[in-house]
Amino acid sequence: MSSVAEAELVPGDIPSSAELIRRGRETGAGLSKAITRYQRRHEVISERFYKERCREDRTITYYINLGLKSWPETREALAEVQDECDRRGLRVDRVSLTSDRRMGLMPEDRAGATEETGIMFWTPADWAGIAKEIEPQGIVNDHAVGSPASVFNAVAAIEAGVSYVGNLSQQAYGYPGWSSDVDQMANTVEAIAVIAAKRDQGVVLDSYTDDGFCASFHDVATSLAWCMFHRYVAEELIGAAYSPSFGSTYADPMLKAAFARSLDAINTAGVPPSVTHGDTNSLSPSYSLDRHAATVTQDIFFSIANELDHPTGTSVHATPLTEPTRIPTVGDIVQSLEIANEAERRARESLPMIDWRPVNELRDRIVTGGGKVYAALMAGLEDLGVDIRDPLALLIATRRLGAVRIEEMFGAGEPDDSYPRGFEPVVATNTLSRAIAGRDEVMAEVRDAGLDRSLHGVKVVAASGDIHEYGLDAVVYVLRRLGAEVVDLGTSVDEDLIAAAAVETAADAVAFSTYNGVALSASETLTRHLETREVSPLVFVGGRLTQDLGDAKSVDVSSQIAELGVIPCQAVTEMVGRLADSAPASHRDQPTEHKGEPA
Ligand code: B12
């Protein structure tokens, strides 16, 4: 079936899943769950049970993301959001307490790791505040389950009264300084068992699918199959209630509604989804806020209309208009809730004029395609020698395969070389259309700037320091198209590994993409590692070139980066121009624009 060797996929000496599950269940059984203010108000012991009621009576609930640096700051900001909502008569139900990536590391490793954006729960009192100090229901999603500290975080979240504990999709995430994927996945399996032990009390394993492989798939059928796979691991093999949710990569309302219905079709246990997240990927730093307002309004209107017509218990989220440029302020969040609450009124009025038949037809295509991909994935894993009754083996194997190989090997569409993955998707994701359009746009910018000169003979090591991959993909595409030799290290790569690869390949340049608000410190670390190894390739950095500098939040640090001798780039063209000048003279006459699709 493929050249993937089984030894590469699952090492022989992994921990026993049965033992991990036994330990996790034992831990879970001993936990006592706090009752939050929100649960008390709605007279339930779990948010899941309230969501089930909302599904029955078609109540729309509202979700926001908020995670400032610390619990006290986040708590204060939430109080401001709540006060303003009360004043304006807006509804807000739940908040994803968006955490810093360091929360995925073991507590003793957190203080020493690089600070990114998002909340840190440092003390038991911070955790306890989730139940006692805020009005909306807290969700602990990012970097909880799926990370090296999964068990620690799941226990803390459950004790704090959190009902939706995530985020299985982050199974694929890398954590700074953490190298053992086996230990990370073993911790994940054990944490899912902790959650399983509390199933009867309404604790749910949350998985925001657009955080993981689904953000990379080109076929919505593969996305559905991936949720079926996670459901199998979480529900059937470990016994936890599994709730996949999605939304940020979906721009087309019909596709979004059809995927929500597809997820409902495979929701055998009837677990209410956490959220239908707002479209974030259609917003760009180069578009106006007015344009964003139109995008967000259309998106939330149809998400609400779909939930009213086909209730699942999901909550809705309107993306703050400032999403591409900053962590939202209190004002940004309240504005998004105002848009969302008004959209509900309008959706209720307009509902009778919407014809859902095409949505249901699309859902049926996705469900049929998803079933095929799921069957191919499970049979393929078995062929590769993976024990498909062993959750740990399954999580390690799929993590090692990665999204692209999973889709290339098990995708369901008809073979067609004109598509990047060699087949025509059953239902193309908006990620695919956006990627193709984005690449073409960047190539056009390169041509318009007269920069489509040959980069033959130029060697570049390219990597993303975090999970964001689309910017990196565009960079790699353009460089290869112009003839450069690119070593693409992928996402979540530590700076020392990039420096090592630069030495090993005698690279002329490094192209580094970073988004998590650490552009200056990441550039400093990378420069230090290169200096230690006594190499000095050109270093380009792009993405979101911001960082907190003292009290000044999310400052543009381009000039500080330039002082390090690193070249800050807002656009790919800035890098291409500099590289073309450094291409070996003998190669400059080579033709540019290689037509074949780069790998
Ligand atoms: C998609 C996305 C995600 C996806 C990523 C999916 C994936 N597989 O790539 C998901 C949901 C997983 C995600 C997660 C996170 N995200 Co995010 N994400 C975005 C989003 C919506 C789009 C970014 C993007 O890819 N744009 C498309 C690309 C093609 O366009 P572009 O970025 O403009 O790139 C161009 C240039 O920048 C340039 N470029 C990029 N890199 C390079 C490199 C070089 C060398 C050069 C020359 C040029 C160059 O070329 C590109 C092509 O023109 C933005 C918000 C927004 N709408 O912009 C937030 C955003 C970037 N994310 C953000 C954050 C904070 C996070 C998280 C840390 C949240 C958290 N606490 O968990 C996590 C990261 C976790 C981790 N492990 O790293 C913040 C960053 C805030 C900041 N820096 O101040 C943003 C701005 C959202 C926000 N307002 O909070 N995210």
XYZ file of C-alpha atoms and ligand atoms in Angstrom:
690
model
C 0.000 0.000 0.000
C 2.795 2.444 0.734
C 6.444 2.780 1.506
C 5.632 3.622 5.112
C 7.338 1.010 7.252
C 5.475 -0.178 10.316
C 8.595 0.209 12.502
C 8.588 3.880 11.651
C 4.947 4.228 12.638
C 4.679 2.520 16.018
C 7.711 1.631 18.137
C 7.648 -1.875 19.645
C 7.977 -0.838 23.274
C 5.088 1.595 23.782
C 3.199 1.627 27.107
C 0.153 -0.617 27.452
C -3.082 1.172 26.554
C -5.018 -1.065 28.945
C -2.828 0.091 31.811
C -3.079 3.768 30.794
C -6.867 3.501 30.629
C -7.037 1.712 33.982
C -4.910 4.433 35.604
C -6.868 7.248 33.972
C -10.221 5.837 35.030
C -8.988 5.383 38.566
C -7.820 9.006 38.689
C -11.088 10.210 37.179
C -13.217 8.248 39.617
C -11.472 9.940 42.548
C -12.123 13.497 41.309
C -14.770 15.751 42.657
C -16.227 18.201 40.183
C -16.989 21.784 41.145
C -20.325 23.285 40.119
C -19.821 26.549 38.283
C -21.932 29.679 38.634
C -23.277 29.075 35.132
C -24.326 25.506 35.934
C -25.954 26.635 39.172
C -27.914 29.303 37.291
C -29.219 26.716 34.840
C -29.722 24.058 37.540
C -27.492 21.406 35.985
C -24.336 19.611 37.107
C -22.765 19.859 33.674
C -22.899 22.252 30.760
C -23.570 19.229 28.539
C -26.957 18.734 30.178
C -27.891 22.376 29.694
C -26.859 22.171 26.030
C -29.150 19.153 25.645
C -32.002 21.297 26.940
C -31.095 24.079 24.506
C -31.189 21.545 21.669
C -34.721 20.613 22.722
C -36.076 24.138 22.976
C -33.966 25.729 20.232
C -32.159 28.145 22.496
C -29.078 29.666 20.885
C -26.039 29.900 23.185
C -23.072 32.159 22.588
C -19.367 31.372 22.748
C -16.322 33.634 22.936
C -12.553 33.104 23.100
C -10.587 34.945 25.735
C -7.191 34.317 27.227
C -5.083 37.167 28.522
C -1.734 36.478 30.161
C -2.955 35.485 33.609
C -6.133 34.364 35.342
C -6.683 37.687 37.198
C -6.379 39.671 33.937
C -8.684 37.267 32.109
C -11.216 37.264 34.959
C -11.292 41.078 35.027
C -11.728 41.286 31.247
C -14.541 38.744 31.399
C -16.283 40.771 34.079
C -16.094 43.794 31.781
C -17.522 41.769 28.879
C -20.342 40.519 31.105
C -21.158 44.008 32.458
C -21.287 45.489 28.998
C -23.430 42.603 27.723
C -25.826 43.069 30.648
C -26.005 46.776 29.902
C -26.763 46.164 26.215
C -29.023 43.147 26.779
C -26.705 40.746 24.952
C -26.369 37.067 25.684
C -22.993 35.391 26.339
C -22.843 31.816 27.656
C -19.393 30.341 27.507
C -15.774 31.255 27.125
C -12.929 29.220 25.772
C -10.079 30.155 28.114
C -7.529 30.236 25.340
C -4.245 29.219 26.875
C -0.593 29.798 26.140
C 1.163 26.846 24.499
C 3.260 26.459 27.669
C 0.148 25.078 29.397
C 0.721 21.926 27.348
C 4.051 21.352 29.093
C 4.367 19.793 32.557
C 3.925 22.442 35.278
C 7.610 22.368 36.242
C 8.661 23.148 32.633
C 6.261 26.036 32.045
C 8.107 28.952 33.642
C 11.287 28.221 31.665
C 9.599 27.982 28.242
C 9.020 30.911 25.884
C 5.946 32.958 26.669
C 3.480 33.121 23.759
C -0.064 34.479 23.748
C -2.850 33.178 25.979
C -3.648 32.468 29.605
C -1.473 30.653 32.142
C -3.100 28.947 35.129
C -0.255 29.068 37.620
C -1.964 28.211 40.917
C -4.823 26.052 42.241
C -6.606 29.323 43.070
C -6.416 30.327 39.390
C -8.104 27.067 38.395
C -10.708 27.367 41.143
C -11.671 30.793 39.795
C -13.301 29.145 36.757
C -16.171 27.909 38.938
C -16.323 30.711 41.471
C -15.318 33.951 39.826
C -16.897 34.207 36.376
C -20.461 34.223 35.075
C -20.042 32.412 31.735
C -19.159 28.719 31.622
C -15.404 28.204 31.164
C -14.079 25.780 28.587
C -10.512 24.495 28.809
C -9.647 23.601 25.299
C -6.266 24.646 23.870
C -3.249 22.615 24.989
C -5.178 20.583 27.563
C -5.731 17.049 26.180
C -3.380 16.103 23.313
C -0.409 17.755 24.984
C 2.359 16.319 27.190
C 0.468 17.626 30.274
C -2.894 16.119 29.281
C -3.588 14.280 32.534
C -2.587 17.198 34.737
C -4.749 19.606 32.744
C -7.764 17.298 32.471
C -7.772 16.721 36.230
C -7.449 20.453 36.965
C -10.188 21.343 34.473
C -12.672 18.746 35.748
C -12.096 19.764 39.361
C -12.704 23.367 38.292
C -16.156 22.483 36.934
C -15.295 22.497 33.233
C -17.585 20.201 31.223
C -15.948 20.501 27.783
C -12.289 19.525 28.127
C -10.190 19.518 24.969
C -8.529 19.348 22.610
C -7.947 15.976 20.956
C -7.234 17.596 17.589
C -4.056 19.000 19.066
C -2.784 15.413 19.093
C -0.503 16.625 16.310
C 0.936 19.680 18.096
C 4.589 20.085 18.975
C 5.676 21.642 22.274
C 8.899 23.615 22.741
C 11.675 21.416 24.126
C 9.451 18.287 24.194
C 10.593 15.501 21.904
C 8.757 12.274 22.838
C 5.611 11.832 20.795
C 5.057 8.460 22.506
C 4.921 10.047 25.976
C 2.694 12.862 24.670
C 0.228 10.388 23.168
C 0.355 8.090 26.232
C -0.548 11.075 28.395
C -3.387 11.827 25.971
C -4.851 8.312 26.198
C -4.698 8.408 29.996
C -6.400 11.823 30.081
C -9.209 10.620 27.807
C -9.773 7.823 30.328
C -9.923 10.407 33.146
C -12.681 12.155 31.171
C -14.409 8.831 30.444
C -14.663 8.163 34.167
C -16.779 11.302 34.481
C -19.021 10.648 31.479
C -22.135 10.127 33.594
C -21.556 13.489 35.233
C -21.554 15.170 31.835
C -17.839 15.642 31.212
C -17.042 15.627 27.514
C -13.843 15.250 25.483
C -13.781 18.335 23.294
C -11.983 18.428 19.975
C -11.820 21.578 17.917
C -11.095 19.904 14.622
C -9.852 22.966 12.722
C -6.937 23.128 15.161
C -5.576 19.858 13.852
C -5.414 17.781 10.691
C -8.767 19.092 9.428
C -7.131 22.490 8.819
C -4.809 20.765 6.320
C -7.188 18.401 4.519
C -8.355 19.252 1.012
C -11.474 17.095 1.139
C -14.329 17.579 3.605
C -14.904 13.814 3.354
C -11.440 13.285 4.874
C -12.328 15.733 7.660
C -15.448 13.752 8.493
C -13.516 10.469 8.392
C -10.975 11.950 10.779
C -13.766 12.792 13.245
C -15.091 9.234 12.859
C -11.601 7.977 13.646
C -11.296 10.135 16.770
C -14.784 9.116 17.831
C -13.775 5.452 17.520
C -10.659 6.009 19.639
C -12.351 8.165 22.274
C -15.780 6.541 22.528
C -15.363 2.949 21.517
C -11.851 2.220 22.738
C -11.697 4.450 25.820
C -15.340 5.232 26.664
C -15.328 9.051 26.720
C -18.138 11.213 25.317
C -16.553 12.838 22.242
C -17.580 16.186 20.822
C -15.988 17.436 17.599
C -16.576 21.018 16.602
C -15.341 23.197 13.782
C -15.832 26.411 11.841
C -12.815 28.669 11.431
C -11.703 27.200 8.090
C -15.214 27.316 6.564
C -16.017 30.336 4.392
C -18.935 28.937 2.406
C -22.160 28.918 4.500
C -23.669 26.024 2.585
C -20.598 23.870 3.143
C -20.503 24.910 6.787
C -24.124 23.977 7.355
C -23.659 20.676 5.492
C -20.601 19.776 7.560
C -22.449 20.583 10.814
C -25.181 18.178 9.683
C -22.595 15.558 8.642
C -21.060 15.661 12.113
C -24.528 15.240 13.557
C -25.093 12.217 11.326
C -22.090 10.436 12.879
C -22.863 11.640 16.418
C -24.002 8.251 17.643
C -23.988 9.247 21.318
C -25.861 12.524 20.777
C -23.208 14.657 22.466
C -23.941 18.361 21.860
C -21.060 19.968 19.942
C -19.063 22.619 21.725
C -19.211 25.371 19.111
C -19.759 26.322 15.517
C -16.801 28.658 15.374
C -16.752 31.799 13.282
C -14.864 31.864 10.012
C -11.440 33.263 10.872
C -9.457 32.334 7.788
C -11.334 34.650 5.427
C -10.170 37.665 7.405
C -6.854 39.163 6.401
C -4.650 41.954 7.722
C -4.879 43.529 4.266
C -8.709 43.785 4.254
C -10.748 46.579 5.844
C -12.807 46.153 9.015
C -15.888 46.989 6.937
C -15.226 44.013 4.703
C -14.728 41.846 7.790
C -18.076 43.050 9.146
C -19.832 41.722 6.042
C -17.991 38.391 6.187
C -18.675 37.855 9.887
C -22.339 38.842 9.636
C -23.058 36.433 6.817
C -21.178 33.652 8.586
C -22.929 33.937 11.955
C -26.350 34.478 10.389
C -26.203 31.133 8.572
C -24.651 29.281 11.511
C -27.584 30.378 13.665
C -30.154 29.672 10.945
C -28.731 26.186 10.501
C -28.868 25.504 14.242
C -32.468 26.709 14.392
C -33.490 24.458 11.515
C -31.430 21.470 12.625
C -30.718 21.798 16.369
C -27.638 20.020 17.697
C -26.946 21.931 20.919
C -23.917 23.707 19.500
C -23.053 27.237 20.604
C -22.296 29.942 18.075
C -19.346 32.287 17.728
C -18.898 35.446 15.699
C -15.274 36.209 14.898
C -14.073 39.573 16.222
C -13.512 41.925 13.298
C -9.928 42.597 14.349
C -9.004 38.887 14.315
C -6.119 39.031 11.799
C -4.172 41.614 13.684
C -4.581 41.251 17.425
C -5.783 39.234 20.363
C -9.292 40.678 20.774
C -9.912 43.426 23.306
C -13.014 43.579 25.506
C -14.515 46.031 22.992
C -13.769 43.684 20.062
C -15.507 40.805 21.857
C -18.582 42.808 22.848
C -18.876 44.039 19.259
C -18.796 40.422 18.019
C -21.577 39.511 20.488
C -23.680 42.449 19.366
C -23.397 41.214 15.775
C -24.213 37.650 16.817
C -27.224 38.509 19.003
C -28.696 40.676 16.247
C -28.036 37.942 13.693
C -30.176 35.585 15.787
C -33.163 37.934 15.656
C -32.810 38.234 11.901
C -32.232 34.511 11.372
C -35.404 33.649 13.285
C -37.355 36.019 11.055
C -35.796 34.792 7.806
C -35.819 31.066 8.505
C -38.929 30.181 6.452
C -37.364 31.534 3.264
C -34.284 29.271 3.378
C -34.373 26.067 1.337
C -32.216 23.456 3.109
C -32.514 20.725 0.474
C -29.196 21.510 -1.261
C -27.522 21.521 2.165
C -28.905 18.072 2.929
C -27.768 16.782 -0.459
C -24.272 18.067 0.204
C -24.357 16.486 3.675
C -25.214 13.120 2.094
C -22.227 13.347 -0.265
C -19.910 14.190 2.619
C -21.266 11.363 4.779
C -20.913 8.799 1.976
C -17.392 10.021 1.124
C -16.436 10.179 4.807
C -17.526 6.585 5.301
C -15.279 5.481 2.434
C -12.260 7.372 3.739
C -12.805 6.019 7.253
C -12.990 2.437 5.975
C -9.836 2.970 3.884
C -8.014 4.550 6.825
C -8.803 1.713 9.228
C -8.019 -1.007 6.652
C -4.844 0.850 5.655
C -3.625 1.153 9.229
C -4.220 -2.541 9.730
C -2.285 -3.311 6.529
C 0.556 -1.251 7.921
C 0.605 -3.514 10.966
C -1.024 -1.085 13.403
C -3.206 -2.720 16.069
C -6.514 -0.974 15.483
C -7.825 -1.996 18.923
C -4.966 -0.128 20.603
C -5.731 3.603 21.088
C -2.137 4.550 21.842
C -0.816 2.781 18.732
C -3.504 4.501 16.646
C -2.692 7.987 17.943
C 1.064 7.530 17.493
C 0.711 6.045 14.005
C -1.628 8.752 12.714
C 0.450 11.524 14.258
C 3.533 10.143 12.531
C 1.721 9.756 9.208
C 0.527 13.377 9.343
C -2.449 14.986 7.619
C -1.014 15.129 4.114
C 0.011 11.477 3.948
C -3.268 10.351 5.510
C -5.188 12.193 2.829
C -2.902 11.092 0.008
C -3.067 7.449 1.074
C -6.721 7.129 2.050
C -8.521 10.011 0.288
C -11.765 9.109 -1.477
C -11.923 11.189 -4.655
C -11.127 10.187 -8.244
C -7.402 10.265 -9.198
C -6.589 13.555 -10.929
C -3.065 14.908 -11.172
C -4.214 18.460 -11.625
C -5.054 18.548 -7.882
C -2.248 19.053 -5.332
C -2.840 15.675 -3.642
C -3.390 13.710 -6.832
C -7.161 13.296 -6.548
C -10.276 15.355 -7.037
C -11.878 15.835 -3.621
C -15.404 14.502 -3.055
C -16.213 17.945 -1.611
C -13.313 20.403 -1.654
C -12.502 22.206 1.582
C -12.316 25.986 1.607
C -8.715 25.454 2.717
C -7.948 23.942 -0.687
C -9.591 26.739 -2.663
C -7.958 29.361 -0.438
C -4.529 27.731 -0.759
C -4.709 27.629 -4.542
C -5.973 31.207 -4.777
C -3.390 32.373 -2.217
C -0.484 30.785 -4.064
C -1.589 32.282 -7.369
C -1.971 35.669 -5.738
C 1.521 35.580 -4.252
C 3.042 34.401 -7.579
C 1.250 37.275 -9.312
C 2.730 39.732 -6.790
C 6.185 38.300 -7.494
C 5.685 38.711 -11.253
C 4.174 42.197 -10.926
C 7.196 43.281 -8.912
C 9.446 41.939 -11.697
C 10.942 39.443 -9.261
C 10.285 36.221 -11.175
C 13.988 35.647 -11.576
C 15.613 32.246 -11.279
C 16.555 31.012 -7.828
C 18.381 27.977 -9.219
C 21.280 26.985 -7.032
C 19.808 28.704 -3.959
C 19.277 26.427 -0.971
C 16.687 27.424 1.611
C 15.645 25.801 4.879
C 12.000 26.718 5.571
C 10.041 26.153 8.790
C 7.230 27.417 10.966
C 7.948 27.855 14.669
C 4.338 27.087 15.584
C 1.267 25.372 14.144
C 0.447 27.997 11.484
C 1.250 26.425 8.135
C -0.509 28.417 5.399
C 2.072 31.238 5.271
C 4.876 28.665 5.178
C 3.122 26.760 2.372
C 2.937 29.919 0.272
C 6.625 30.671 0.887
C 7.717 27.136 -0.014
C 5.518 27.094 -3.100
C 6.940 30.325 -4.499
C 10.563 29.396 -3.773
C 10.228 26.023 -5.487
C 8.386 27.571 -8.372
C 11.332 29.896 -8.918
C 13.745 26.969 -8.866
C 15.173 27.183 -5.352
C 16.039 23.987 -3.512
C 13.876 24.018 -0.382
C 14.153 21.820 2.685
C 10.697 22.180 4.264
C 10.896 21.210 7.940
C 7.166 21.790 8.472
C 5.456 23.220 11.550
C 6.201 23.514 15.307
C 9.946 23.350 14.685
C 12.360 24.451 17.450
C 14.989 27.008 16.479
C 17.950 24.690 17.248
C 16.608 22.148 14.757
C 16.363 24.831 12.081
C 19.982 25.854 12.759
C 21.094 22.204 12.618
C 19.323 21.753 9.267
C 20.930 24.927 7.934
C 24.372 23.497 8.751
C 23.583 20.040 7.400
C 22.317 21.361 4.074
C 24.798 24.256 3.789
C 21.765 26.501 3.291
C 22.103 29.956 1.760
C 19.012 31.126 3.585
C 16.463 30.320 6.263
C 12.781 31.221 5.771
C 11.111 31.271 9.167
C 7.404 31.760 9.747
C 6.134 32.740 13.214
C 2.662 33.840 14.352
C 2.306 33.406 18.102
C 3.414 36.856 19.230
C 7.060 35.860 19.814
C 8.693 37.128 16.618
C 11.531 38.925 18.383
C 12.480 36.253 20.910
C 12.221 33.509 18.276
C 14.494 35.530 15.969
C 16.976 36.038 18.821
C 17.011 32.326 19.655
C 17.440 31.352 16.012
C 20.313 33.832 15.555
C 22.016 32.501 18.682
C 21.786 28.889 17.492
C 23.173 29.833 14.081
C 26.051 31.767 15.673
C 26.878 28.843 17.967
C 27.138 26.641 14.901
C 29.222 29.291 13.142
C 27.036 29.649 10.080
C 25.475 32.825 8.734
C 22.793 32.157 6.115
C 20.433 35.005 5.238
C 17.539 34.743 7.697
C 14.043 35.887 6.660
C 11.177 35.985 9.119
C 7.493 36.537 8.334
C 4.008 35.800 9.674
C 2.899 38.109 12.526
C 5.914 40.160 13.574
C 4.569 41.165 16.968
C 5.497 40.720 20.602
C 4.628 42.251 23.983
C 7.363 44.674 25.011
C 6.875 45.438 28.683
C 3.465 46.977 29.113
C 3.094 47.653 25.397
C 1.020 44.776 24.013
C 1.472 43.151 20.640
C 3.938 45.699 19.300
C 5.385 45.444 15.785
C 8.978 44.315 16.388
C 10.246 44.484 12.800
C 12.891 47.112 13.555
C 14.255 45.186 16.581
C 14.386 42.055 14.403
C 16.313 43.947 11.717
C 18.863 45.027 14.348
C 19.684 41.340 14.875
C 20.634 41.091 11.215
C 17.453 39.107 10.481
C 15.279 40.316 7.570
C 11.663 40.958 8.636
C 9.184 40.429 5.786
C 5.531 41.414 5.519
C 5.303 39.726 2.126
C 7.005 36.942 0.207
C 8.189 39.425 -2.434
C 10.550 41.011 0.081
C 12.388 37.722 0.471
C 12.399 36.781 -3.199
C 14.061 40.065 -4.202
C 16.902 39.614 -1.721
C 17.400 35.952 -2.626
C 17.489 36.622 -6.361
C 20.407 38.977 -5.772
C 22.251 36.243 -3.911
C 21.620 33.451 -6.486
C 24.837 32.121 -8.065
C 25.499 34.150 -11.232
C 25.899 30.990 -13.352
C 22.310 29.984 -12.539
C 20.526 33.241 -13.131
C 19.764 32.498 -16.774
C 17.836 29.341 -15.980
C 14.120 29.487 -16.778
C 11.880 30.343 -13.837
C 8.299 29.248 -13.090
C 8.472 25.498 -12.851
C 5.111 24.244 -13.930
C 5.027 20.986 -11.982
C 3.257 21.158 -8.626
C 5.896 21.198 -5.902
C 5.560 18.391 -3.367
C -5.407 29.831 10.523
C -5.060 30.339 11.918
C -4.845 29.387 12.910
C -5.009 27.896 12.673
C -3.749 27.345 11.974
C -4.089 26.192 11.066
C -2.924 25.757 10.236
N -2.810 24.442 10.142
O -2.164 26.567 9.713
C -5.210 27.387 14.134
C -6.691 27.452 14.469
C -4.689 25.993 14.439
C -4.501 28.487 14.934
C -3.954 28.287 16.179
C -3.399 29.314 16.932
N -3.405 30.624 16.638
Co -3.918 31.312 14.897
N -4.611 32.150 13.379
C -4.972 31.729 12.197
C -5.470 32.868 11.288
C -6.989 32.737 11.246
C -4.943 32.907 9.850
C -3.415 32.914 9.697
C -3.060 32.419 8.289
O -2.628 31.300 8.121
N -3.336 33.235 7.237
C -3.113 32.842 5.833
C -1.703 33.212 5.350
C -1.419 32.612 3.985
O -1.698 34.613 5.229
P -0.678 35.497 6.047
O -0.640 35.038 7.457
O -0.993 36.903 5.837
O 0.738 35.071 5.387
C 1.370 35.832 4.381
C 2.484 36.699 4.983
O 2.352 36.824 6.402
C 3.745 36.046 4.547
N 4.495 35.131 5.410
C 4.082 34.273 6.336
N 5.143 33.606 6.833
C 6.234 34.031 6.194
C 7.577 33.676 6.298
C 8.527 34.306 5.473
C 9.947 33.938 5.574
C 8.099 35.290 4.550
C 9.075 35.935 3.675
C 6.765 35.647 4.444
C 5.842 35.015 5.266
O 3.411 35.320 3.395
C 2.066 34.828 3.484
C 1.472 34.735 2.090
O 1.241 35.982 1.545
C -4.999 34.141 12.088
C -6.009 35.297 12.067
C -6.078 35.900 10.675
N -7.242 35.902 10.082
O -5.048 36.323 10.149
C -4.822 33.606 13.525
C -3.668 34.137 14.428
C -2.413 34.274 13.591
N -3.491 33.084 15.442
C -3.182 33.547 16.577
C -2.946 32.758 17.735
C -2.640 33.508 19.034
C -3.005 31.363 17.710
C -2.749 30.425 18.903
C -1.448 30.710 19.669
C -3.965 30.465 19.850
C -3.700 29.668 21.111
N -3.457 30.353 22.198
O -3.727 28.481 21.088
C -2.743 29.027 18.226
C -1.319 28.504 17.924
C -1.059 27.181 18.579
C 0.294 26.584 18.235
N 0.472 25.351 18.644
O 1.128 27.174 17.616
C -3.158 35.065 16.604
C -1.760 35.684 16.695
C -1.834 36.945 17.546
C -0.589 37.729 17.648
N 0.543 37.323 17.135
O -0.687 38.787 18.246
C -3.976 35.410 15.324
C -3.636 36.731 14.663
C -5.486 35.365 15.759
C -5.819 36.307 16.908
N -6.277 37.504 16.598
O -5.721 35.960 18.025
N -4.487 29.615 14.233
